[in-house]
Tab-separated table of C-alpha atoms in Angstrom:
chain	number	residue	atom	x	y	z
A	1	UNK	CA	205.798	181.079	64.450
A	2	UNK	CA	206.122	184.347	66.342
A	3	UNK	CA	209.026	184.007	68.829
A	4	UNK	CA	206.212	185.671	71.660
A	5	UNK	CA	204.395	182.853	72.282
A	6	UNK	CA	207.075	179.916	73.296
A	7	UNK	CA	208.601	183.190	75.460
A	8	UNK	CA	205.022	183.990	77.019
A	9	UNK	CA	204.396	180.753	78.008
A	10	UNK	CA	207.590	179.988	79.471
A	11	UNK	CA	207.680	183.147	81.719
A	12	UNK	CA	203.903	181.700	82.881
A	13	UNK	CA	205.113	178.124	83.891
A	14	UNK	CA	208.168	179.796	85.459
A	15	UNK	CA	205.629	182.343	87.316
A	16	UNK	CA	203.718	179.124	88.319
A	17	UNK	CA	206.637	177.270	89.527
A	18	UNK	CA	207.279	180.155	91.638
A	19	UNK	CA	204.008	180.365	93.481
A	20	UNK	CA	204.436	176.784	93.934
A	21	UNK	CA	207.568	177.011	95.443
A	22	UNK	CA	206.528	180.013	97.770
A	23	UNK	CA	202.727	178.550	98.592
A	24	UNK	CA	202.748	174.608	98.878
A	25	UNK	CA	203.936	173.476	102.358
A	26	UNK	CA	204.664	169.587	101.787
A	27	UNK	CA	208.281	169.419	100.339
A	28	UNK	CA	207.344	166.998	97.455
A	29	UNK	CA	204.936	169.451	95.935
A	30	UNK	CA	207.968	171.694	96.176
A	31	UNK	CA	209.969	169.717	93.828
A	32	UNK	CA	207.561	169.491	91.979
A	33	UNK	CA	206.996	173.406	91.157
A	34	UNK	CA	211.010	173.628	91.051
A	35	UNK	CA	210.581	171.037	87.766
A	36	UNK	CA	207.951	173.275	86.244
A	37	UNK	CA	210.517	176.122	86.499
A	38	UNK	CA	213.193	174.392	84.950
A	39	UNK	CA	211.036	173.046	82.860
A	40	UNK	CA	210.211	176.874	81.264
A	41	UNK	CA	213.689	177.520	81.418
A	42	UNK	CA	214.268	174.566	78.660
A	43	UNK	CA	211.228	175.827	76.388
A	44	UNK	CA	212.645	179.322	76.743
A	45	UNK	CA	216.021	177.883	75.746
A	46	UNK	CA	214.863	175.560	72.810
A	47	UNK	CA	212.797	178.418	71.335
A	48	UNK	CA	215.782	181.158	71.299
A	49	UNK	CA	217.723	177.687	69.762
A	50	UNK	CA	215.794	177.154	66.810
A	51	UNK	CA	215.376	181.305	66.169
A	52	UNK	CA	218.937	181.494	66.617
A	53	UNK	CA	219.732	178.546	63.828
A	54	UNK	CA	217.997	180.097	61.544
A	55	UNK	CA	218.358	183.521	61.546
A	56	UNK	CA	221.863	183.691	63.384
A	57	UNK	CA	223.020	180.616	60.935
A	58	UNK	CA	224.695	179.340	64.586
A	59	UNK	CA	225.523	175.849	64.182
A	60	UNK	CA	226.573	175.154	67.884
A	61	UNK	CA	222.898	174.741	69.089
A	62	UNK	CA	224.165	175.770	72.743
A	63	UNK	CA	219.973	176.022	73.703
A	64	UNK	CA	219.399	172.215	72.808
A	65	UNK	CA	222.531	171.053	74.483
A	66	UNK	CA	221.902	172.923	77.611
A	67	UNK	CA	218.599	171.999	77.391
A	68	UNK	CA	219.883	168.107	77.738
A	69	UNK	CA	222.304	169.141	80.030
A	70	UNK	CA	219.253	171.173	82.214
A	71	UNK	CA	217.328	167.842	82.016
A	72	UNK	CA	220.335	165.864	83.284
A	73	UNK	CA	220.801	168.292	86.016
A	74	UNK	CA	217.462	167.774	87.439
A	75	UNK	CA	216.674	163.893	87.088
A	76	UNK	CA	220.261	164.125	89.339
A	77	UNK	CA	218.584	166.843	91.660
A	78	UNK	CA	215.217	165.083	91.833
A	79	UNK	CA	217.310	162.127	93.176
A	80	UNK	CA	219.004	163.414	95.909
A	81	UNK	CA	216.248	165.976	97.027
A	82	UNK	CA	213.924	162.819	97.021
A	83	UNK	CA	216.569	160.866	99.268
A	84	UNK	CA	216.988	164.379	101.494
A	85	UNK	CA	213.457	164.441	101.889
A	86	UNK	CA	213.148	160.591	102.321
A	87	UNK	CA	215.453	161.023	105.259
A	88	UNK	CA	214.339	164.191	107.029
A	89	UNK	CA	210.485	161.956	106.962
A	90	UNK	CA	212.713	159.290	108.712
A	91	UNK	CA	214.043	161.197	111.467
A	92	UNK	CA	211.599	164.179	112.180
A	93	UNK	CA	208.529	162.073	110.730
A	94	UNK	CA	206.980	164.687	108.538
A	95	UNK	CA	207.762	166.378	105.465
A	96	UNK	CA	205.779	169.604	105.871
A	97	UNK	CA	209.021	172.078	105.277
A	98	UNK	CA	206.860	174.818	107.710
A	99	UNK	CA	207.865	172.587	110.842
A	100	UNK	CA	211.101	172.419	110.132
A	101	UNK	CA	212.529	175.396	112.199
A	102	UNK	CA	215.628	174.096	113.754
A	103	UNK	CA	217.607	177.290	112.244
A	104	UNK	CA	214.744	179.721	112.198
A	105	UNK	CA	215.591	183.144	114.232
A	106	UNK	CA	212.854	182.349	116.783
A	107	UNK	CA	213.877	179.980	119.883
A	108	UNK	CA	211.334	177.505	121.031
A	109	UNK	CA	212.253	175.329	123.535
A	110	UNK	CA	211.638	171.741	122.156
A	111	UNK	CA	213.066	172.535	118.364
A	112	UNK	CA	216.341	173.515	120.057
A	113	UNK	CA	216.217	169.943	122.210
A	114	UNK	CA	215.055	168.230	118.938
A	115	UNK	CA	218.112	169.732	117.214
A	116	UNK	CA	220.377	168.213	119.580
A	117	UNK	CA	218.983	165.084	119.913
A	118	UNK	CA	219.028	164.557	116.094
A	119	UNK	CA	222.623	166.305	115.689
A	120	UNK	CA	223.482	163.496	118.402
A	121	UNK	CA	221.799	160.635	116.842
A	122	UNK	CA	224.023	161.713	114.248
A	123	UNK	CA	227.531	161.706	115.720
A	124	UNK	CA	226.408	158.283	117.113
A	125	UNK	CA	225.785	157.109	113.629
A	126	UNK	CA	228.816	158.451	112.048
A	127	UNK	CA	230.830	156.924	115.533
A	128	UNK	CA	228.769	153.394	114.484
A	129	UNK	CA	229.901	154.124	110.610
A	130	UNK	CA	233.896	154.375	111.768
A	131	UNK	CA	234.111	151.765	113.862
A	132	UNK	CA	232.133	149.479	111.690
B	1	UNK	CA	190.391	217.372	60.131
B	2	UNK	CA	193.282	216.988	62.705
B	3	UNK	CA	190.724	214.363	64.455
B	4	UNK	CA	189.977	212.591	61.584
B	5	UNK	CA	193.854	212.520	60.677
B	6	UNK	CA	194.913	211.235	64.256
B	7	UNK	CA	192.089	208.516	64.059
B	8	UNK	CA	193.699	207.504	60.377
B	9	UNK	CA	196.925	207.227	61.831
B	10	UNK	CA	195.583	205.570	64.662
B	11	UNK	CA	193.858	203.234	62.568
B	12	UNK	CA	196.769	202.687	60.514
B	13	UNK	CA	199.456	202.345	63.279
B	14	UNK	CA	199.120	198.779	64.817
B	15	UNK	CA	198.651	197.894	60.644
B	16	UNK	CA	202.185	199.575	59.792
B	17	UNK	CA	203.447	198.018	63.496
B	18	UNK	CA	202.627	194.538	62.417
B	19	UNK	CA	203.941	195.365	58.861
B	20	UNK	CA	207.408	195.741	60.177
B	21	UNK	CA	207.114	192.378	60.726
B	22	UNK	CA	206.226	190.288	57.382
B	23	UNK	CA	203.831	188.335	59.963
B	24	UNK	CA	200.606	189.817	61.900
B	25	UNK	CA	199.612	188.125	65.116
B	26	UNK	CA	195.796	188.144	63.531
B	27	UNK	CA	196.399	185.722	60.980
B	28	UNK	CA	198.244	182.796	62.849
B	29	UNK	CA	199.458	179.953	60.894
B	30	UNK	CA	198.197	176.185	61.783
B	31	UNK	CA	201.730	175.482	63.796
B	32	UNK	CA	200.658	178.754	66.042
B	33	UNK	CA	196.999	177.923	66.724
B	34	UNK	CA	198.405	174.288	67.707
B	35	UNK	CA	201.015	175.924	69.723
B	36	UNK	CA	198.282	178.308	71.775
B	37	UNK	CA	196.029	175.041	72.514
B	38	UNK	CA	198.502	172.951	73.414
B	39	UNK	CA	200.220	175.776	75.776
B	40	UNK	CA	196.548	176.850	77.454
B	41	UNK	CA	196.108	173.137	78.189
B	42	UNK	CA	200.029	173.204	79.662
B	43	UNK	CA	199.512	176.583	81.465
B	44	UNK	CA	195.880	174.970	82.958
B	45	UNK	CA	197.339	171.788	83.642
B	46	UNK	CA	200.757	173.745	85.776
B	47	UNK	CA	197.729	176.014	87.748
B	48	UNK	CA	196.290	172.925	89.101
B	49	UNK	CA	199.126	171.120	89.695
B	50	UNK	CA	200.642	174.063	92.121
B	51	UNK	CA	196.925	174.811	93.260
B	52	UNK	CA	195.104	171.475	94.088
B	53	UNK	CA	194.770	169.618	97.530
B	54	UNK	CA	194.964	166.285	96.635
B	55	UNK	CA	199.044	165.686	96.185
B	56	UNK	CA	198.766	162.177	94.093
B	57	UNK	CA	196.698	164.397	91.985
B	58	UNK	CA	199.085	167.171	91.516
B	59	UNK	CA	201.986	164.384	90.557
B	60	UNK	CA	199.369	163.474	87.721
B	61	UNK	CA	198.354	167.249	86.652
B	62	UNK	CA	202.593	167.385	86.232
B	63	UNK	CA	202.125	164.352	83.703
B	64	UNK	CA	199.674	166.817	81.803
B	65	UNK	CA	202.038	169.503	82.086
B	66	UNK	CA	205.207	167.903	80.988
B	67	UNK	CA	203.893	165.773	78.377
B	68	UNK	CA	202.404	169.293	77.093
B	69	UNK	CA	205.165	170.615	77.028
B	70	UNK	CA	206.999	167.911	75.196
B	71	UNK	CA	203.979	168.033	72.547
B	72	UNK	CA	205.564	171.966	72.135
B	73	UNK	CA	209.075	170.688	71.395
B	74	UNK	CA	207.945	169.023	68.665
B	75	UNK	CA	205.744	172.064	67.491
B	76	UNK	CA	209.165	173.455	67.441
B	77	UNK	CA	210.781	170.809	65.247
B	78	UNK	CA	213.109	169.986	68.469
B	79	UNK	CA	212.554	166.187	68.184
B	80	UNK	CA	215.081	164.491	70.052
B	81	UNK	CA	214.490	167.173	73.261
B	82	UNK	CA	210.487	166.141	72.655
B	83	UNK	CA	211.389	162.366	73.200
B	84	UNK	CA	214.073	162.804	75.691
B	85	UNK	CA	211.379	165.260	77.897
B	86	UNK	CA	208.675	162.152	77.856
B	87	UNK	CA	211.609	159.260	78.705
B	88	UNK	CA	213.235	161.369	81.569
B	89	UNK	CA	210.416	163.285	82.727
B	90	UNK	CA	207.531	161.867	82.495
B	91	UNK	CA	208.940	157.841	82.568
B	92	UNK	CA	211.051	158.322	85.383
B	93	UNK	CA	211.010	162.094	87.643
B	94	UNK	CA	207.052	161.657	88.076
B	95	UNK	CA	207.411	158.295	88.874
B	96	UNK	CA	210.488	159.359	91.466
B	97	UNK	CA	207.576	161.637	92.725
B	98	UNK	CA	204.924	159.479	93.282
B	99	UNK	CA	207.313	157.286	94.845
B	100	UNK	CA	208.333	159.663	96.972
B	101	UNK	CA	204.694	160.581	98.143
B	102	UNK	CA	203.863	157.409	99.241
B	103	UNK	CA	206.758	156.738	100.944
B	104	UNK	CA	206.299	159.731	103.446
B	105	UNK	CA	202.811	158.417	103.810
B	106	UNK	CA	201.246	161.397	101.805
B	107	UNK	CA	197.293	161.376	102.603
B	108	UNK	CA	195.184	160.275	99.308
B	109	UNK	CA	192.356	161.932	100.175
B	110	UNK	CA	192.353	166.332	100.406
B	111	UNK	CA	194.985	167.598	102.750
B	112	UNK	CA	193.741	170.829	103.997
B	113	UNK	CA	197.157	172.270	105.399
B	114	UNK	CA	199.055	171.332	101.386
B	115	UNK	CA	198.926	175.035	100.972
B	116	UNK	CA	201.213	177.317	103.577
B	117	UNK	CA	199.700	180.595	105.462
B	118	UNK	CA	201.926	182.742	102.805
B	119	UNK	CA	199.933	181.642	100.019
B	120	UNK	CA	198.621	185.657	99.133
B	121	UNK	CA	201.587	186.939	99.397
B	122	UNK	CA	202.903	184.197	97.509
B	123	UNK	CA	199.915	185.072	95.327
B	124	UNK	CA	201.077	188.645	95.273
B	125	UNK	CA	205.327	187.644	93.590
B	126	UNK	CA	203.724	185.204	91.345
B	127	UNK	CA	201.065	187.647	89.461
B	128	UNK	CA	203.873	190.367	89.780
B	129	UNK	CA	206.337	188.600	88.182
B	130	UNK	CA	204.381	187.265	85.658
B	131	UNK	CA	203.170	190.800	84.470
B	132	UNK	CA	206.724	192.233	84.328
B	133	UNK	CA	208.026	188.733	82.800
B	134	UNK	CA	205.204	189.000	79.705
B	135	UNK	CA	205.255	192.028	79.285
B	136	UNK	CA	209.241	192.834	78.663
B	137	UNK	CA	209.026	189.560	76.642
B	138	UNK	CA	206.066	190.909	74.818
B	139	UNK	CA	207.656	193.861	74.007
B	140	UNK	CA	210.942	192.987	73.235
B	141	UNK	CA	209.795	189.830	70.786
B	142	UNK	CA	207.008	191.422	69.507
B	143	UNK	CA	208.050	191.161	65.818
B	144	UNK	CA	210.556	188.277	65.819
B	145	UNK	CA	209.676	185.781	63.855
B	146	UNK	CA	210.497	181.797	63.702
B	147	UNK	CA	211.272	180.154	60.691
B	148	UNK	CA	210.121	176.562	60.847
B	149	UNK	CA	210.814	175.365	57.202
B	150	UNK	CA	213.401	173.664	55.694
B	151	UNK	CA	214.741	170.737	57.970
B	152	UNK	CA	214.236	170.740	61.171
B	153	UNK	CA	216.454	172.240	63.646
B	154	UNK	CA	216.635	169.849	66.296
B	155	UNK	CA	216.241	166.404	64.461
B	156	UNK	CA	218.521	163.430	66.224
B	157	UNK	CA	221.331	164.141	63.506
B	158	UNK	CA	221.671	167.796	64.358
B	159	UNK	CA	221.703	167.389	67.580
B	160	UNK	CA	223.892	164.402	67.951
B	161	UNK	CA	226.305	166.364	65.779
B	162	UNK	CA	226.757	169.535	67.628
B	163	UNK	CA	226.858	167.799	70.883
B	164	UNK	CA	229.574	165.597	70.250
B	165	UNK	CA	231.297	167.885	68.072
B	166	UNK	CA	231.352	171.378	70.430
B	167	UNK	CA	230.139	169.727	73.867
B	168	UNK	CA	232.101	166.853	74.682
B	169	UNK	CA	233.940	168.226	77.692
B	170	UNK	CA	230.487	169.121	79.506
B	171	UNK	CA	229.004	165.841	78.078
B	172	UNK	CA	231.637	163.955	80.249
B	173	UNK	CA	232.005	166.250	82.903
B	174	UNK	CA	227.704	165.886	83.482
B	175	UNK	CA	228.096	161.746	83.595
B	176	UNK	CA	230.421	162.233	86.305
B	177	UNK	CA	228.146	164.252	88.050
B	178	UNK	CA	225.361	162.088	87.116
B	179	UNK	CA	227.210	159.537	89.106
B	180	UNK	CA	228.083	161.424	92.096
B	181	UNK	CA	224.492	162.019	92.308
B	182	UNK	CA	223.542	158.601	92.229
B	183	UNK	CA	226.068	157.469	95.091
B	184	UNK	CA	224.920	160.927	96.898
B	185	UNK	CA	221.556	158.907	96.993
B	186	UNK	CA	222.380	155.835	98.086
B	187	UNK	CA	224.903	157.573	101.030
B	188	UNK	CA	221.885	159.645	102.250
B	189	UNK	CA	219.197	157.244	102.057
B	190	UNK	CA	221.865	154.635	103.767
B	191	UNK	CA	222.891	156.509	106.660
B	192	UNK	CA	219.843	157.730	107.958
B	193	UNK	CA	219.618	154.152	109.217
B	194	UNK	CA	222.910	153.100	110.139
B	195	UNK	CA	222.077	153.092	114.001
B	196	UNK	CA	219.775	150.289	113.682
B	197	UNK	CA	220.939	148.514	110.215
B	198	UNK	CA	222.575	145.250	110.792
B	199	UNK	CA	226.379	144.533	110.050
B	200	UNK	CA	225.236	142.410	106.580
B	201	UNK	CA	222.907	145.555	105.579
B	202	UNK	CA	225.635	147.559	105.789
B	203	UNK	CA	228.237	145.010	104.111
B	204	UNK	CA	225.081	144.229	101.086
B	205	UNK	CA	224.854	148.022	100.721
B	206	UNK	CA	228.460	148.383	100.501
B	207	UNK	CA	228.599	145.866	98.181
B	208	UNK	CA	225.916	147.488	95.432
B	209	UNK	CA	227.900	150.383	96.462
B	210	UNK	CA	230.984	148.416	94.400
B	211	UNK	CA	228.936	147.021	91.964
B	212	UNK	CA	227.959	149.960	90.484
């Protein structure tokens, strides 16, 4: 098999990934496009992997244990960006990532008075959590 | 005569081209026309998963995708990364997904606002990158050629070998990160309602906390 087409249609996921990541506005669509990149990453690295065994006569296989590695690595990062999500729904009660502006350069009024209300809810949590 | 010698050699170039190579890309093998179905159905199945409105739809389009994509593996003769891709992926990070949809109350129906106002010039990086991406590739890997005989390169056994052999160290060093991701979730999904959680929620979530 020509080495071009694994490598052509891992730099297309990846390039679909990416317009996921910069287009979609609900944060679990964004996950979602960050998994199609990695997951053209891992064909990219499997297909050098079995070149390279061959022709290089490399016995470490380096691209199929990253590759495991790459997959462990996101299950982990699906997990807590789920549970980040999961609690900025809880708190700001959406999980469109265009309304969250608390650190953008432009001041509104009521993101600034959201910010402090949340970054107090917060201290009174972590006050609750120390004396509890 | 100069004309008719530049359109020999022009006629002859891409033959000598692909001669450098013992393999043309006009007579794929059975493995490569496999390979180019499978990937258009991947590559359709990752467009509408990044461009349709419906999100429980796009969570399914990914099961497409990935399960393509694990179908490609095994093309490759990577075996064990083919099965591990459908366990991890598609068994449990889709089904993390969808659970994570309908927990912040996604709508089933079309969502008009799923796509953000950038999406052209988002548009506009994707196609760019994508043209530069395919064709350095293109050009550098034009003529390199996979050899998929003999046994295969990423069968259980190989890869069981080499990773116990050479990557111990990172082996161990990923479960322990594994598990600091898994208490990460439990902290975060635990404190965001510690103001109203009673005393025993917090003492039963400390106590899973042990358990595990």
């Amino acid at each position: 098999m020509h080495l071009a087409y694994p490598a052509v249609l891992s730099a297309l996921l990846f390039c679909t990934g990416l317009y996921g990541v910069l287009a979609r506005r609900n944060a679990i669509l964004v996950l979602m496009s960050v998994e199609l990149m990695l997951n053209a990453v891992n064909l990219n690295l499997v297909a050098f992997d079995v070149w390279l065994s061959r022709t290089a006569e490399e016995t470490l296989h380096s691209g199929q244990a990253l590759t495991l590695f790459t997959i462990a690595i996101a299950a982990a990062e699906i997990g807590i960006g789920l549970a980040i999500v999961l609690a900025v729904h809880r708190n700001r009660g959406t999980a469109d990532i265009d309304k969250l502006r608390d650190t953008s350069e432009r001041h509104d009024p009521d993101g600034t008075d959201h910010d402090a209300r949340t970054a107090e809810q917060s201290d009174e949590a972590q006050k609750a959590e120390a004396t509890a | 005569m100069t004309l008719a010698a530049t359109a020999a050699h022009l006629a002859t170039g891409p033959a000598t081209g692909a001669a450098a190579g013992p393999h043309g890309f006009l007579s794929p093998t059975g493995v490569e026309i496999a390979f180019l179905l499978v990937g258009l159905v991947t590559f359709g199945a990752a467009l509408v998963t990044v461009t349709t409105r419906q999100l429980v739809h796009a969570a399914l389009w990914l099961v497409v995708t990935l399960g393509g994509l694990a179908v490609e593996y095994l093309l490759l003769t990577a075996e064990f990364i083919a099965w591990v891709q459908v366990l991890i992926y598609v068994g449990s990070v889709v089904v993390l997904l969808l659970f994570g949809l309908m927990l912040t109350r996604a709508p089933i129906g079309r969502s008009p606002d799923a796509d953000s106002g950038n999406r052209w010039a988002a548009l506009t990086v994707a196609v760019a990158a994508a043209a530069a991406l395919v064709w350095v590739v293109v050009d550098a890997f034009r003529t390199t050629w996979i050899d998929l005989d003999g046994p295969a390169a990423g069968s259980t056994e190989a890869t069981g070998a080499s990773l116990f052999q050479n990557w111990v160290l990172p082996f161990e060093a990923l479960s322990v990160l594994l598990l600091a991701a898994l208490v990460g979730a439990i902290v975060l999904s635990r404190k965001a309602k510690a103001d109203t959680a009673t005393p025993a929620g917090q003492d039963t979530g400390r106590d899973t906390e042990g358990a595990r």
